[in-house]
XYZ file of C-alpha atoms in Angstrom:
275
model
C -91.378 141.453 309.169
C -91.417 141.789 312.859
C -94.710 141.782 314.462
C -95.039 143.796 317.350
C -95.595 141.893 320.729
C -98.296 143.371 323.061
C -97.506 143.601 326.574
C -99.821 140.782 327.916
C -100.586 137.568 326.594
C -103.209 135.053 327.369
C -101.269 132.728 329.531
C -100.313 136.294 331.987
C -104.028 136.931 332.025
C -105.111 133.311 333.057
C -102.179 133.192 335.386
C -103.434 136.777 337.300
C -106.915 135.312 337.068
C -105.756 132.465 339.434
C -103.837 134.709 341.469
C -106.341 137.654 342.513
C -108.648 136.956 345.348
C -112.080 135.969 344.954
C -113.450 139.220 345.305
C -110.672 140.531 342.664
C -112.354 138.202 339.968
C -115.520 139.445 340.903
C -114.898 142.758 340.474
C -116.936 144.560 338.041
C -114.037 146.077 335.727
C -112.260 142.145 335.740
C -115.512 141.174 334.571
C -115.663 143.518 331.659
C -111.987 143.137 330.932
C -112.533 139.348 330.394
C -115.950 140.059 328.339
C -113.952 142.099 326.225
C -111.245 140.040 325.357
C -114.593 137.495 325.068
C -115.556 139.610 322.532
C -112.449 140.665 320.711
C -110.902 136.274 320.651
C -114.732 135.649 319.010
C -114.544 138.388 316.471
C -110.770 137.566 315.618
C -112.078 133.685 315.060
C -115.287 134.379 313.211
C -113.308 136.818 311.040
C -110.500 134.664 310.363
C -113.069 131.949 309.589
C -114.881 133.947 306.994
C -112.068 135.102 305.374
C -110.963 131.361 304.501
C -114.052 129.850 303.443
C -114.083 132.971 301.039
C -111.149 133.147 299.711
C -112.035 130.169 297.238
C -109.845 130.945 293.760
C -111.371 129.470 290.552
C -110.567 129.805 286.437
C -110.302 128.058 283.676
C -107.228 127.086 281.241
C -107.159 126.595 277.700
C -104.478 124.546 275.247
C -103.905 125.727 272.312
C -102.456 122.637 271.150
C -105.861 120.732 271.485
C -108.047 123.160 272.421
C -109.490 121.017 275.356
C -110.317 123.544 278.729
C -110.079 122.508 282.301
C -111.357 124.345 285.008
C -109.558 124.430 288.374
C -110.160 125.579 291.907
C -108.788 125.640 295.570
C -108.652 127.752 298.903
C -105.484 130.129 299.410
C -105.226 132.506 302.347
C -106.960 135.950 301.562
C -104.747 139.205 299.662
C -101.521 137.050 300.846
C -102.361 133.986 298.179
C -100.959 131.471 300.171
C -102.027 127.847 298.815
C -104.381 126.515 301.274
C -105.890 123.568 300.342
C -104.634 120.922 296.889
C -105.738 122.413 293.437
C -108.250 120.389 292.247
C -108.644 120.066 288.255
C -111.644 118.966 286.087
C -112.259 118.630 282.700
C -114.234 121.440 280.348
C -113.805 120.398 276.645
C -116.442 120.473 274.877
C -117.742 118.487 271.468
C -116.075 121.188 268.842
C -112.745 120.777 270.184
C -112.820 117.029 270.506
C -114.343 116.710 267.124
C -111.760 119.187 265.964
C -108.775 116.363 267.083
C -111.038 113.397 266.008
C -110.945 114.805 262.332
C -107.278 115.891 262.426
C -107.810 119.492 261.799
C -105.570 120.776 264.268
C -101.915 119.414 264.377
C -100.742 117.005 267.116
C -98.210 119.065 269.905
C -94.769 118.390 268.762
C -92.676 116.096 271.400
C -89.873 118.627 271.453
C -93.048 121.596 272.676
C -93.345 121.319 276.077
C -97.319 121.570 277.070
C -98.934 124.541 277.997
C -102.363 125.857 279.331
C -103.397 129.104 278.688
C -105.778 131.000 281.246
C -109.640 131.894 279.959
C -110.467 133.580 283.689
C -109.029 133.845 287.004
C -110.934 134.791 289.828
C -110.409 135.198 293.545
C -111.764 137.475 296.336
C -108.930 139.661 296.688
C -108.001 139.674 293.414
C -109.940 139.706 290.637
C -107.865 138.925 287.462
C -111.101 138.507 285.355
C -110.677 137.502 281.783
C -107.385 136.943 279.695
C -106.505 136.549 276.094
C -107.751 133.312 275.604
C -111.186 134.457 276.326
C -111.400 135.780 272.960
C -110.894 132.510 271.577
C -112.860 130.781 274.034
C -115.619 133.182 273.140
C -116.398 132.073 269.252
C -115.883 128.722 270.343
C -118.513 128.770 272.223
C -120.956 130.898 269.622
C -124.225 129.550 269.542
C -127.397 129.740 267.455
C -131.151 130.290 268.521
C -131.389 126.691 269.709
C -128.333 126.403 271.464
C -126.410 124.319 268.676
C -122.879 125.204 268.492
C -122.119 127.317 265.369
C -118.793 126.859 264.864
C -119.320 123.265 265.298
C -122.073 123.030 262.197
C -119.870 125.519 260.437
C -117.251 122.851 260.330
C -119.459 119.783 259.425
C -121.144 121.730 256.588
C -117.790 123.080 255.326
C -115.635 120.682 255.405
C -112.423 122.043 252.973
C -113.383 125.484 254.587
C -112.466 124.127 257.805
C -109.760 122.630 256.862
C -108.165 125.819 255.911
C -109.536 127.755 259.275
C -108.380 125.485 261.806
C -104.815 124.781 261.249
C -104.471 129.053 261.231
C -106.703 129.620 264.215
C -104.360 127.168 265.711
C -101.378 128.741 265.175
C -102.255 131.610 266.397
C -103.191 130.414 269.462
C -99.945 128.987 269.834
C -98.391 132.132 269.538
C -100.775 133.394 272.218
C -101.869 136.074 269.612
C -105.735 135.099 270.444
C -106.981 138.706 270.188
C -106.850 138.528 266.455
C -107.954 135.185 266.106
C -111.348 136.895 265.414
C -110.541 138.261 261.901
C -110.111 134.581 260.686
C -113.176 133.407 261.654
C -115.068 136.562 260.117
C -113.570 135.827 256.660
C -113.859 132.398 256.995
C -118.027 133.026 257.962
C -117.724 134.670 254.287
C -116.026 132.556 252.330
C -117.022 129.952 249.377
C -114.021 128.831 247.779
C -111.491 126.971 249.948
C -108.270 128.315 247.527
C -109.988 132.151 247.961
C -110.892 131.361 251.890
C -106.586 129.898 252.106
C -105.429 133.599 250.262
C -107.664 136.121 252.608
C -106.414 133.933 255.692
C -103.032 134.099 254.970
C -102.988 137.588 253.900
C -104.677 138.424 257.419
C -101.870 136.198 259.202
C -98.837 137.937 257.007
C -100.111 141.565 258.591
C -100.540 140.382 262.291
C -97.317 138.711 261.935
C -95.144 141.737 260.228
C -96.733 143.920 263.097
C -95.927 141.810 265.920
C -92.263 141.093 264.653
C -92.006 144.685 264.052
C -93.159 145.311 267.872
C -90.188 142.944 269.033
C -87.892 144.010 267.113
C -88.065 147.744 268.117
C -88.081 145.890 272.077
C -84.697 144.296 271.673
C -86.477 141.402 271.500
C -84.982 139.151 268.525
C -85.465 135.946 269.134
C -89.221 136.266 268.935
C -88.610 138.886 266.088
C -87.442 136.277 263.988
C -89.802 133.591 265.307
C -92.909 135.667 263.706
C -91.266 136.815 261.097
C -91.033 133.495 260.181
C -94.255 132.803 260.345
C -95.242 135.940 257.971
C -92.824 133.997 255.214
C -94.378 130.436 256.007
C -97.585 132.021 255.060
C -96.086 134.182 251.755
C -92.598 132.878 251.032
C -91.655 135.897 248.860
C -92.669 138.824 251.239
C -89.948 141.218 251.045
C -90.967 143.087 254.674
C -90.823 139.681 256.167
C -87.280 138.407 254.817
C -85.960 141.852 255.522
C -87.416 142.403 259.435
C -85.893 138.768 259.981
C -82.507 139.442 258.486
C -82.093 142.624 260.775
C -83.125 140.353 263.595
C -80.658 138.048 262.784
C -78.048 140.227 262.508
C -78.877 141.681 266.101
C -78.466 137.583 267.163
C -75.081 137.510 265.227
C -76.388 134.958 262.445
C -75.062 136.916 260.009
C -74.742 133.965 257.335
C -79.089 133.530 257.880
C -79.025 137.327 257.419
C -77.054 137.442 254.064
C -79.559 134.403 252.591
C -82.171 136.756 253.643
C -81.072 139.734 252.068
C -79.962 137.397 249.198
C -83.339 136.446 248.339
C -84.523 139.826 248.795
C -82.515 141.397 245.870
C -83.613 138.823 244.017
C -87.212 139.114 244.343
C -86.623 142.699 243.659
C -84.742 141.627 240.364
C -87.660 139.703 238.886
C -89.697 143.107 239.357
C -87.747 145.466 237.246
């Protein structure tokens, strides 16, 4: 962009200053020329000055490998988000999440998954991003009874083969950044008794989020993740017919035709044991 020039500049007025005659400088328009550019060089500064110390931009991140949280926070240049100052990071995890790795309910990050950190919040002056998936997870995390004791937290210690059937599926989820429905697993889990019941209902709930969202790619064009949650729908129910079928259309689309015909394979042959 080209930014317009105006016609003086503050060198040509300081140069004319020392140029005019005494009585020139004493004049009474010079004198309310220079107390308005006075005015207008303060009001420029104290502006510009406000806007940096407000344009402070803080959030929070979430992994959904570990489920540890970090906060971060730095200045950037207002509505232009220029970085103005280093990002600073600190940690947020709390107890639930460490204990959560202590006890091996959720699985380590494989070395071939490169790390990620999804965000909770992101907030600035000039824009204000607010809230993001992850919030819904972060949000039962950090449920809390009348005395501030973390629910999910006693949940797990007084349920322990419960928990080990939540977790792991929560997990997942939140790998897949599908954290808005990580909410139905933690109401049937709140409900269960039996830990082979609680491991049914969960996967049941985790075979319909993950025929609908490989359905959703699939009409996009998008295959590749097609057939990533369809795979997850048959890793939950090996013999579902919607999921074997979605995946070997998807796989035809990504010319893995020899995948598609095992697919359809098993397929008939589920439907052969029914009739």
């Amino acid at each position: 962009m080209i930014a317009c020039s105006p016609s003086w500049t503050l060198s040509f007025v300081l140069e004319e200053s020392v140029s005019m005659t005494p009585d020139a400088r004493t004049a009474p328009g010079w004198k309310s020329f220079a107390l308005g550019m006075f005015f207008l060089v303060s009001v420029a500064v104290v502006l510009l000055g406000v806007g940096i110390v407000s344009s402070g931009r803080a959030g929070k991140e979430f992994s959904p490998f570990t489920f540890e949280r970090r906060t971060y926070s730095f200045y950037e240049l207002p509505w232009l988000e220029i970085q103005l100052t280093p990002l600073v990071r600190e940690d947020a995890t709390d107890s639930l999440a460490k204990m959560l790795v202590k006890d091996k309910l959720l699985r380590p990050r494989p070395a071939d998954v490169a790390d990620r950190w999804d965000l909770i919040f992101d907030l600035s002056v000039s824009s204000q991003r607010g809230s993001h998936d992850a919030a819904v997870l972060a949000h039962f995390l950090d449920k809390s009874d009348g005395n501030g004791n973390g629910v999910w937290e006693n949940w797990t210690n007084d349920h322990p083969l419960l928990a080990a059937e939540l977790w792991p599926r929560v997990q997942t989820l939140a790998e897949d950044q599908l954290y808005i429905y990580t909410p139905d697993l933690f109401d049937l889990a709140e409900h269960a008794t039996a830990p082979e019941q609680t491991a049914a209902a969960l996967d049941a709930r985790m075979v319909e989020v993950y025929l609908m969202v490989g359905n959703a790619q699939q009409l996009a064009g998008r295959h590749e993740l097609a057939v990533h949650f369809y795979s997850r729908a048959i890793a939950c129910e090996g013999q579902n017919v919607a999921a074997l079928t979605g995946r070997a259309v998807s796989l035809d689309s990504q010319g893995k035709q020899e995948q598609a015909q095992a697919d359809r394979a098993q397929v008939e042959h589920l439907r052969s044991k029914k009739t």
